[in-house]
């Protein structure tokens, strides 16, 4: 992916707001999730990483590697791919994918970059293929040293690029980038006899596009097929460069899979994992595909569409699709990547959760999101005040946290509202302006399951949610997670300090707000279900109808007691129908030792660009003569 707009300063003093049950390196910078793969009984996650203790983006990115047998307990392994001096990836191993070749051998496809100022990396591209970027992009590959090793601990590079240069510019149009390959089908899939790959691109000063390539062989013979779709004339809306493209068919939502008892269907409150999938709500008459892009830079949201993909023409019909929609209502998720988990017949998604704090002293920056399961859900006929996007008869993207996350709940540190209520009482009413503390759990690593709705009262409740108190003195660092019943907006409110009292106040002038209106708000009279993951500074909120808000909340260091979490009701009272809270355990345990890391097999050196192109030219002449 493209460089991130960050300060050049590097800070090494640790800060105690680091997430513990999200995927992240031991220290330093992380960005895009790359090449998720299931192989040998392990989930493999690669990700963009700046080695060492640097906490800002810089050239020289590597592919870091972690493995898990259950999606939630992870182990660090040596870096899978590192830049080769003088090679096509001398200045960074950018994003890409991982797949199994025709023989079942894992293969990484990634974009290698070399700075045009790096004289050791060969000549510049010919003018018609030169995108005039600060770096030159080529598509490279790597394979495991030992495919019989289920952890795929060590990798070595393929000695030639499988695509060395972008296609020539289209007339007067010049491409704005050419990176982040993703395999969307293999021979025998969708009636095709070839591999099909997409790559992120853009038309300079016009709009984003995604190119489609096909080949009979995974690492040779790739030919440009055309455009999957494009956003010409819409660059100001959806971006001028579409990074990290995703295209996949979605399965319909199982009827009995629920986040919190499926509040929208009037079910009673139940634990998040009580229901098991058995059949489907509805099945589309034709396949519906998710198409997702991340536009231009990480300061922008990732967008998605739902619509038809034709495997014969290899086109996604953007005009007939629903969208664009924000993949996440927050302001930190970017560059998502997916894995079709064949063992459980589901599609998993991870994104990059960025930092949003002011530049300070810390020894890490960023983490990956929690794994989400993606489903396709038919929308019911919308209520009169529902979102205008909720067209009847249409389909919606439903995102859920992976059920395996419950394995991280501490077995002895939890609290349920129903256990604390008197016999015969099943809910609690929180008065307007009042707070109800979540007791029995503490610390910065929590999961909360909630279901609530306004109480019938003379004074109507305008909003309900959580107050996340700060560990620091005063109100600085506190935040509120609120759902507004009249507008359907779910948001996080920060920096809301009343200048007169220096206390946290929802009415404070200049308060910062992150969030947006739900596409599928609960119908009038129905409750809202939320599942909230608070991993110190990383906040991820899933609604019962499959929408997500991700944000960063910096509440300081928990070195002193006193900070807590309260359920709050604004103006009128709220009926709290269900509340459960769990302390969460870390995701990482044992890892590779320093000695083992030093013994990692050195990757094969890539040929210089000039030597590689000369070799391929000679081979082409010989083939033509034959």
mmCIF file of C-alpha atoms in Angstrom, residues 47-373:
data_model
loop_
_atom_site.group_PDB
_atom_site.id
_atom_site.type_symbol
_atom_site.label_atom_id
_atom_site.label_comp_id
_atom_site.label_asym_id
_atom_site.label_seq_id
_atom_site.Cartn_x
_atom_site.Cartn_y
_atom_site.Cartn_z
ATOM 1 C CA UNK A 47 1.177 -8.172 7.978
ATOM 2 C CA UNK A 48 3.126 -5.059 7.006
ATOM 3 C CA UNK A 49 5.725 -4.243 9.646
ATOM 4 C CA UNK A 50 8.636 -1.867 10.162
ATOM 5 C CA UNK A 51 11.305 -3.914 11.984
ATOM 6 C CA UNK A 52 12.961 -2.603 15.099
ATOM 7 C CA UNK A 53 11.489 -0.073 17.472
ATOM 8 C CA UNK A 54 10.417 2.490 14.866
ATOM 9 C CA UNK A 55 6.804 3.555 15.312
ATOM 10 C CA UNK A 56 6.222 5.434 12.092
ATOM 11 C CA UNK A 57 5.690 4.233 8.544
ATOM 12 C CA UNK A 58 8.843 4.093 6.428
ATOM 13 C CA UNK A 59 10.233 2.314 3.408
ATOM 14 C CA UNK A 60 11.783 -1.072 4.091
ATOM 15 C CA UNK A 61 8.539 -2.796 5.143
ATOM 16 C CA UNK A 62 8.677 -6.556 5.752
ATOM 17 C CA UNK A 63 5.995 -9.241 5.915
ATOM 18 C CA UNK A 64 5.775 -10.260 9.563
ATOM 19 C CA UNK A 65 4.176 -13.639 10.352
ATOM 20 C CA UNK A 66 2.055 -15.115 13.143
ATOM 21 C CA UNK A 67 0.201 -18.439 13.402
ATOM 22 C CA UNK A 68 -2.752 -19.783 15.369
ATOM 23 C CA UNK A 69 -4.715 -23.014 15.567
ATOM 24 C CA UNK A 70 -7.896 -21.319 16.816
ATOM 25 C CA UNK A 71 -7.871 -17.706 15.510
ATOM 26 C CA UNK A 72 -7.381 -16.245 18.975
ATOM 27 C CA UNK A 73 -4.155 -17.648 20.491
ATOM 28 C CA UNK A 74 -1.219 -16.571 18.326
ATOM 29 C CA UNK A 75 2.510 -17.182 18.073
ATOM 30 C CA UNK A 76 5.104 -14.916 16.459
ATOM 31 C CA UNK A 77 7.363 -16.435 13.789
ATOM 32 C CA UNK A 78 10.355 -14.981 11.910
ATOM 33 C CA UNK A 79 9.600 -12.445 9.207
ATOM 34 C CA UNK A 80 8.403 -14.229 6.086
ATOM 35 C CA UNK A 81 9.676 -11.703 3.512
ATOM 36 C CA UNK A 82 12.277 -8.952 3.883
ATOM 37 C CA UNK A 83 13.623 -6.534 1.249
ATOM 38 C CA UNK A 84 16.547 -7.741 -0.870
ATOM 39 C CA UNK A 85 19.237 -5.065 -1.449
ATOM 40 C CA UNK A 86 19.461 -4.334 -5.136
ATOM 41 C CA UNK A 87 16.254 -6.267 -5.843
ATOM 42 C CA UNK A 88 12.819 -5.293 -7.025
ATOM 43 C CA UNK A 89 11.672 -5.107 -3.397
ATOM 44 C CA UNK A 90 14.779 -3.333 -2.107
ATOM 45 C CA UNK A 91 12.728 -0.580 -0.488
ATOM 46 C CA UNK A 92 9.723 -2.506 0.721
ATOM 47 C CA UNK A 93 7.602 -5.628 0.503
ATOM 48 C CA UNK A 94 4.161 -4.096 0.056
ATOM 49 C CA UNK A 95 0.791 -5.816 0.401
ATOM 50 C CA UNK A 96 -0.599 -8.868 -1.389
ATOM 51 C CA UNK A 97 -2.140 -12.289 -0.874
ATOM 52 C CA UNK A 98 -1.314 -15.943 -0.245
ATOM 53 C CA UNK A 99 -2.751 -18.971 -2.014
ATOM 54 C CA UNK A 100 -2.050 -22.649 -2.701
ATOM 55 C CA UNK A 101 -0.647 -23.470 -6.137
ATOM 56 C CA UNK A 102 -1.815 -26.357 -8.344
ATOM 57 C CA UNK A 103 0.217 -28.765 -6.195
ATOM 58 C CA UNK A 104 -1.027 -27.420 -2.883
ATOM 59 C CA UNK A 105 2.157 -25.484 -2.081
ATOM 60 C CA UNK A 106 1.590 -22.143 -0.326
ATOM 61 C CA UNK A 107 2.658 -19.151 -2.407
ATOM 62 C CA UNK A 108 2.833 -15.497 -1.441
ATOM 63 C CA UNK A 109 2.163 -12.857 -4.108
ATOM 64 C CA UNK A 110 3.164 -9.333 -3.141
ATOM 65 C CA UNK A 111 4.153 -5.951 -4.543
ATOM 66 C CA UNK A 112 7.861 -5.207 -4.315
ATOM 67 C CA UNK A 113 8.947 -1.572 -4.457
ATOM 68 C CA UNK A 114 12.253 0.116 -5.197
ATOM 69 C CA UNK A 115 12.798 3.842 -4.920
ATOM 70 C CA UNK A 116 13.516 5.467 -8.261
ATOM 71 C CA UNK A 117 16.417 7.175 -6.501
ATOM 72 C CA UNK A 118 17.949 3.777 -5.634
ATOM 73 C CA UNK A 119 20.624 3.356 -8.291
ATOM 74 C CA UNK A 120 21.350 -0.237 -7.236
ATOM 75 C CA UNK A 121 17.969 -1.504 -8.430
ATOM 76 C CA UNK A 122 18.311 -1.309 -12.198
ATOM 77 C CA UNK A 123 17.010 1.096 -14.841
ATOM 78 C CA UNK A 124 13.767 2.997 -14.686
ATOM 79 C CA UNK A 125 10.742 1.591 -16.552
ATOM 80 C CA UNK A 126 10.131 2.641 -20.159
ATOM 81 C CA UNK A 127 8.190 5.928 -20.340
ATOM 82 C CA UNK A 128 4.879 4.270 -21.272
ATOM 83 C CA UNK A 129 5.049 2.076 -18.122
ATOM 84 C CA UNK A 130 6.492 4.659 -15.748
ATOM 85 C CA UNK A 131 3.802 5.867 -13.319
ATOM 86 C CA UNK A 132 6.066 8.725 -12.149
ATOM 87 C CA UNK A 133 5.726 7.677 -8.522
ATOM 88 C CA UNK A 134 8.607 7.975 -6.032
ATOM 89 C CA UNK A 135 8.889 4.179 -6.209
ATOM 90 C CA UNK A 136 8.712 1.524 -8.927
ATOM 91 C CA UNK A 137 6.265 -1.354 -8.327
ATOM 92 C CA UNK A 138 6.748 -4.981 -9.429
ATOM 93 C CA UNK A 139 4.791 -8.105 -8.540
ATOM 94 C CA UNK A 140 6.922 -10.674 -6.732
ATOM 95 C CA UNK A 141 6.458 -14.073 -5.076
ATOM 96 C CA UNK A 142 7.799 -16.277 -2.286
ATOM 97 C CA UNK A 143 7.425 -19.939 -1.321
ATOM 98 C CA UNK A 144 8.044 -21.832 1.921
ATOM 99 C CA UNK A 145 11.462 -23.438 2.331
ATOM 100 C CA UNK A 146 9.786 -26.551 3.717
ATOM 101 C CA UNK A 147 6.121 -27.059 2.737
ATOM 102 C CA UNK A 148 5.937 -30.001 5.155
ATOM 103 C CA UNK A 149 6.384 -27.551 8.052
ATOM 104 C CA UNK A 150 2.794 -26.702 9.053
ATOM 105 C CA UNK A 151 3.933 -23.398 10.548
ATOM 106 C CA UNK A 152 5.668 -22.394 7.301
ATOM 107 C CA UNK A 153 8.399 -20.910 9.453
ATOM 108 C CA UNK A 154 10.870 -19.951 6.731
ATOM 109 C CA UNK A 155 10.297 -18.577 3.237
ATOM 110 C CA UNK A 156 12.428 -17.964 0.177
ATOM 111 C CA UNK A 157 11.756 -15.688 -2.760
ATOM 112 C CA UNK A 158 11.075 -16.740 -6.330
ATOM 113 C CA UNK A 159 14.019 -15.365 -8.301
ATOM 114 C CA UNK A 160 11.979 -13.539 -10.935
ATOM 115 C CA UNK A 161 8.961 -11.206 -10.884
ATOM 116 C CA UNK A 162 5.766 -12.776 -12.192
ATOM 117 C CA UNK A 163 4.758 -9.305 -13.389
ATOM 118 C CA UNK A 164 7.606 -6.842 -13.707
ATOM 119 C CA UNK A 165 5.911 -3.668 -14.929
ATOM 120 C CA UNK A 166 2.446 -2.087 -15.018
ATOM 121 C CA UNK A 167 0.635 -1.939 -18.357
ATOM 122 C CA UNK A 168 1.267 1.037 -20.636
ATOM 123 C CA UNK A 169 -0.813 4.111 -19.975
ATOM 124 C CA UNK A 170 -4.208 4.187 -21.693
ATOM 125 C CA UNK A 171 -3.929 6.974 -24.240
ATOM 126 C CA UNK A 172 -3.660 10.191 -22.291
ATOM 127 C CA UNK A 173 -4.656 8.439 -19.050
ATOM 128 C CA UNK A 174 -1.824 7.637 -16.663
ATOM 129 C CA UNK A 175 -2.259 5.090 -13.889
ATOM 130 C CA UNK A 176 -1.892 6.339 -10.318
ATOM 131 C CA UNK A 177 -0.530 3.100 -8.847
ATOM 132 C CA UNK A 178 -0.325 -0.653 -9.398
ATOM 133 C CA UNK A 179 -0.209 -2.784 -6.264
ATOM 134 C CA UNK A 180 -1.780 -5.238 -3.805
ATOM 135 C CA UNK A 181 -2.510 -8.385 -5.905
ATOM 136 C CA UNK A 182 -5.357 -10.691 -4.841
ATOM 137 C CA UNK A 183 -6.301 -14.053 -6.373
ATOM 138 C CA UNK A 184 -10.083 -14.238 -6.908
ATOM 139 C CA UNK A 185 -10.370 -17.615 -8.664
ATOM 140 C CA UNK A 186 -8.273 -20.616 -9.665
ATOM 141 C CA UNK A 187 -8.518 -23.137 -12.508
ATOM 142 C CA UNK A 188 -11.705 -25.175 -12.183
ATOM 143 C CA UNK A 189 -13.497 -22.480 -10.198
ATOM 144 C CA UNK A 190 -16.399 -20.537 -11.740
ATOM 145 C CA UNK A 191 -16.072 -22.664 -14.882
ATOM 146 C CA UNK A 192 -12.689 -21.120 -15.647
ATOM 147 C CA UNK A 193 -9.535 -22.870 -16.900
ATOM 148 C CA UNK A 194 -7.177 -20.187 -15.588
ATOM 149 C CA UNK A 195 -6.095 -18.224 -12.547
ATOM 150 C CA UNK A 196 -7.738 -14.819 -12.130
ATOM 151 C CA UNK A 197 -6.113 -12.023 -10.166
ATOM 152 C CA UNK A 198 -7.064 -8.409 -9.404
ATOM 153 C CA UNK A 199 -4.715 -5.584 -8.585
ATOM 154 C CA UNK A 200 -5.384 -2.130 -7.185
ATOM 155 C CA UNK A 201 -4.938 0.809 -9.527
ATOM 156 C CA UNK A 202 -6.191 4.282 -10.326
ATOM 157 C CA UNK A 203 -6.425 6.747 -13.166
ATOM 158 C CA UNK A 204 -4.486 9.871 -12.269
ATOM 159 C CA UNK A 205 -6.740 12.835 -11.428
ATOM 160 C CA UNK A 206 -9.846 10.849 -12.413
ATOM 161 C CA UNK A 207 -10.765 7.919 -10.178
ATOM 162 C CA UNK A 208 -9.899 4.463 -8.934
ATOM 163 C CA UNK A 209 -9.895 1.256 -10.916
ATOM 164 C CA UNK A 210 -9.097 -2.430 -10.444
ATOM 165 C CA UNK A 211 -7.284 -4.386 -13.151
ATOM 166 C CA UNK A 212 -7.924 -8.055 -13.914
ATOM 167 C CA UNK A 213 -5.195 -10.462 -15.033
ATOM 168 C CA UNK A 214 -5.446 -14.116 -16.067
ATOM 169 C CA UNK A 215 -2.909 -16.917 -16.471
ATOM 170 C CA UNK A 216 -2.728 -20.694 -16.943
ATOM 171 C CA UNK A 217 0.166 -20.781 -14.464
ATOM 172 C CA UNK A 218 0.340 -19.140 -11.066
ATOM 173 C CA UNK A 219 3.815 -17.655 -11.497
ATOM 174 C CA UNK A 220 4.086 -17.213 -15.241
ATOM 175 C CA UNK A 221 2.174 -16.080 -18.300
ATOM 176 C CA UNK A 222 -0.056 -13.401 -16.759
ATOM 177 C CA UNK A 223 -1.963 -11.289 -19.251
ATOM 178 C CA UNK A 224 -4.025 -8.149 -18.688
ATOM 179 C CA UNK A 225 -7.707 -9.033 -19.207
ATOM 180 C CA UNK A 226 -9.218 -5.610 -18.548
ATOM 181 C CA UNK A 227 -10.871 -3.671 -15.747
ATOM 182 C CA UNK A 228 -12.967 -5.325 -13.068
ATOM 183 C CA UNK A 229 -14.716 -1.972 -12.611
ATOM 184 C CA UNK A 230 -13.709 1.643 -12.222
ATOM 185 C CA UNK A 231 -14.619 4.881 -10.496
ATOM 186 C CA UNK A 232 -13.746 7.385 -13.210
ATOM 187 C CA UNK A 233 -15.306 10.800 -12.624
ATOM 188 C CA UNK A 234 -15.903 9.846 -8.977
ATOM 189 C CA UNK A 235 -12.425 10.301 -7.560
ATOM 190 C CA UNK A 236 -13.555 13.002 -5.154
ATOM 191 C CA UNK A 237 -16.059 10.524 -3.659
ATOM 192 C CA UNK A 238 -14.398 7.102 -3.780
ATOM 193 C CA UNK A 239 -10.745 8.012 -4.260
ATOM 194 C CA UNK A 240 -8.227 8.269 -7.085
ATOM 195 C CA UNK A 241 -6.278 5.106 -6.221
ATOM 196 C CA UNK A 242 -8.062 1.914 -5.115
ATOM 197 C CA UNK A 243 -5.736 0.008 -2.813
ATOM 198 C CA UNK A 244 -6.142 -3.499 -1.375
ATOM 199 C CA UNK A 245 -9.122 -4.606 -3.527
ATOM 200 C CA UNK A 246 -11.355 -7.451 -2.298
ATOM 201 C CA UNK A 247 -13.868 -9.445 -4.344
ATOM 202 C CA UNK A 248 -15.683 -12.472 -2.939
ATOM 203 C CA UNK A 249 -19.069 -14.171 -3.029
ATOM 204 C CA UNK A 250 -20.942 -13.973 0.265
ATOM 205 C CA UNK A 251 -22.910 -16.789 1.903
ATOM 206 C CA UNK A 252 -26.389 -15.946 3.251
ATOM 207 C CA UNK A 253 -26.654 -15.380 6.977
ATOM 208 C CA UNK A 254 -27.576 -18.593 8.840
ATOM 209 C CA UNK A 255 -31.032 -18.185 10.342
ATOM 210 C CA UNK A 256 -30.039 -19.133 13.860
ATOM 211 C CA UNK A 257 -26.712 -17.348 14.060
ATOM 212 C CA UNK A 258 -27.054 -14.344 16.337
ATOM 213 C CA UNK A 259 -24.953 -11.763 18.090
ATOM 214 C CA UNK A 260 -27.170 -11.193 21.105
ATOM 215 C CA UNK A 261 -30.364 -13.086 20.531
ATOM 216 C CA UNK A 262 -31.125 -11.215 17.294
ATOM 217 C CA UNK A 263 -32.911 -8.266 18.873
ATOM 218 C CA UNK A 264 -34.364 -7.050 15.585
ATOM 219 C CA UNK A 265 -36.506 -10.215 15.369
ATOM 220 C CA UNK A 266 -37.906 -9.778 18.839
ATOM 221 C CA UNK A 267 -35.993 -12.621 20.471
ATOM 222 C CA UNK A 268 -35.248 -12.574 24.166
ATOM 223 C CA UNK A 269 -31.782 -11.699 25.394
ATOM 224 C CA UNK A 270 -29.370 -14.617 25.185
ATOM 225 C CA UNK A 271 -25.602 -15.021 25.465
ATOM 226 C CA UNK A 272 -23.681 -14.218 22.305
ATOM 227 C CA UNK A 273 -22.733 -17.830 21.604
ATOM 228 C CA UNK A 274 -25.950 -19.559 22.560
ATOM 229 C CA UNK A 275 -27.250 -20.056 19.025
ATOM 230 C CA UNK A 276 -25.854 -22.400 16.383
ATOM 231 C CA UNK A 277 -26.304 -21.914 12.644
ATOM 232 C CA UNK A 278 -28.652 -24.435 11.013
ATOM 233 C CA UNK A 279 -30.266 -22.976 7.897
ATOM 234 C CA UNK A 280 -30.520 -19.694 6.052
ATOM 235 C CA UNK A 281 -32.848 -16.698 6.166
ATOM 236 C CA UNK A 282 -32.933 -16.447 2.374
ATOM 237 C CA UNK A 283 -30.805 -17.404 -0.590
ATOM 238 C CA UNK A 284 -30.268 -14.945 -3.466
ATOM 239 C CA UNK A 285 -31.398 -16.076 -6.899
ATOM 240 C CA UNK A 286 -27.979 -15.086 -8.238
ATOM 241 C CA UNK A 287 -24.647 -14.870 -6.375
ATOM 242 C CA UNK A 288 -24.032 -11.581 -4.608
ATOM 243 C CA UNK A 289 -20.427 -10.448 -4.316
ATOM 244 C CA UNK A 290 -18.702 -8.100 -1.926
ATOM 245 C CA UNK A 291 -16.368 -5.644 -3.648
ATOM 246 C CA UNK A 292 -14.259 -3.541 -1.285
ATOM 247 C CA UNK A 293 -11.496 -0.981 -1.798
ATOM 248 C CA UNK A 294 -9.380 1.311 0.348
ATOM 249 C CA UNK A 295 -9.006 4.675 -1.383
ATOM 250 C CA UNK A 296 -5.862 6.769 -1.670
ATOM 251 C CA UNK A 297 -4.604 6.891 1.919
ATOM 252 C CA UNK A 298 -5.240 5.485 5.376
ATOM 253 C CA UNK A 299 -6.970 8.691 6.445
ATOM 254 C CA UNK A 300 -9.954 7.627 4.302
ATOM 255 C CA UNK A 301 -12.552 4.957 5.115
ATOM 256 C CA UNK A 302 -12.699 1.662 3.226
ATOM 257 C CA UNK A 303 -15.770 1.375 0.977
ATOM 258 C CA UNK A 304 -17.713 -1.631 -0.246
ATOM 259 C CA UNK A 305 -20.438 -2.503 -2.753
ATOM 260 C CA UNK A 306 -22.760 -5.525 -2.983
ATOM 261 C CA UNK A 307 -23.620 -6.652 -6.472
ATOM 262 C CA UNK A 308 -23.170 -9.010 -9.426
ATOM 263 C CA UNK A 309 -19.857 -10.355 -10.721
ATOM 264 C CA UNK A 310 -19.726 -12.124 -14.087
ATOM 265 C CA UNK A 311 -16.941 -14.762 -14.084
ATOM 266 C CA UNK A 312 -17.153 -15.028 -17.899
ATOM 267 C CA UNK A 313 -16.461 -11.349 -18.595
ATOM 268 C CA UNK A 314 -14.651 -10.901 -15.264
ATOM 269 C CA UNK A 315 -16.539 -7.688 -14.579
ATOM 270 C CA UNK A 316 -18.174 -6.423 -11.407
ATOM 271 C CA UNK A 317 -21.247 -4.350 -12.298
ATOM 272 C CA UNK A 318 -20.711 -1.277 -10.183
ATOM 273 C CA UNK A 319 -23.763 0.490 -11.662
ATOM 274 C CA UNK A 320 -26.093 -2.348 -10.622
ATOM 275 C CA UNK A 321 -24.499 -2.742 -7.185
ATOM 276 C CA UNK A 322 -25.600 -1.314 -3.845
ATOM 277 C CA UNK A 323 -23.104 1.144 -2.423
ATOM 278 C CA UNK A 324 -20.689 2.572 -1.773
ATOM 279 C CA UNK A 325 -21.004 1.995 1.969
ATOM 280 C CA UNK A 326 -18.421 2.440 4.694
ATOM 281 C CA UNK A 327 -17.086 -0.903 5.849
ATOM 282 C CA UNK A 328 -16.691 0.543 9.333
ATOM 283 C CA UNK A 329 -18.306 3.567 10.977
ATOM 284 C CA UNK A 330 -15.092 4.475 12.782
ATOM 285 C CA UNK A 331 -11.987 6.329 11.656
ATOM 286 C CA UNK A 332 -9.165 3.815 12.067
ATOM 287 C CA UNK A 333 -9.877 0.697 9.964
ATOM 288 C CA UNK A 334 -8.125 0.485 6.584
ATOM 289 C CA UNK A 335 -6.767 -2.036 4.038
ATOM 290 C CA UNK A 336 -8.888 -5.082 5.004
ATOM 291 C CA UNK A 337 -8.035 -8.563 3.751
ATOM 292 C CA UNK A 338 -10.088 -11.762 3.681
ATOM 293 C CA UNK A 339 -9.753 -15.519 4.039
ATOM 294 C CA UNK A 340 -12.311 -18.069 2.916
ATOM 295 C CA UNK A 341 -12.170 -20.550 5.783
ATOM 296 C CA UNK A 342 -13.031 -23.773 3.927
ATOM 297 C CA UNK A 343 -13.057 -25.877 7.098
ATOM 298 C CA UNK A 344 -15.971 -23.846 8.486
ATOM 299 C CA UNK A 345 -17.381 -22.525 5.205
ATOM 300 C CA UNK A 346 -17.157 -18.865 6.170
ATOM 301 C CA UNK A 347 -15.407 -15.702 5.040
ATOM 302 C CA UNK A 348 -13.155 -13.982 7.583
ATOM 303 C CA UNK A 349 -11.963 -10.386 7.420
ATOM 304 C CA UNK A 350 -9.220 -8.486 9.211
ATOM 305 C CA UNK A 351 -8.323 -4.803 8.855
ATOM 306 C CA UNK A 352 -5.614 -2.477 10.075
ATOM 307 C CA UNK A 353 -6.580 -0.575 13.236
ATOM 308 C CA UNK A 354 -4.514 2.607 13.140
ATOM 309 C CA UNK A 355 -3.403 4.814 15.982
ATOM 310 C CA UNK A 356 -5.096 8.175 16.502
ATOM 311 C CA UNK A 357 -3.187 9.577 19.430
ATOM 312 C CA UNK A 358 -1.041 12.646 19.299
ATOM 313 C CA UNK A 359 2.631 11.971 18.645
ATOM 314 C CA UNK A 360 4.173 10.990 21.965
ATOM 315 C CA UNK A 361 6.362 8.425 23.638
ATOM 316 C CA UNK A 362 5.419 4.854 22.788
ATOM 317 C CA UNK A 363 7.032 1.669 21.458
ATOM 318 C CA UNK A 364 4.235 0.392 19.201
ATOM 319 C CA UNK A 365 1.832 1.732 16.602
ATOM 320 C CA UNK A 366 -1.257 -0.097 15.386
ATOM 321 C CA UNK A 367 -2.751 -3.571 15.506
ATOM 322 C CA UNK A 368 -4.981 -5.718 13.330
ATOM 323 C CA UNK A 369 -8.715 -5.801 13.922
ATOM 324 C CA UNK A 370 -10.402 -8.768 15.518
ATOM 325 C CA UNK A 371 -11.459 -11.411 12.970
ATOM 326 C CA UNK A 372 -14.910 -10.711 11.523
ATOM 327 C CA UNK A 373 -17.182 -13.238 9.834
#
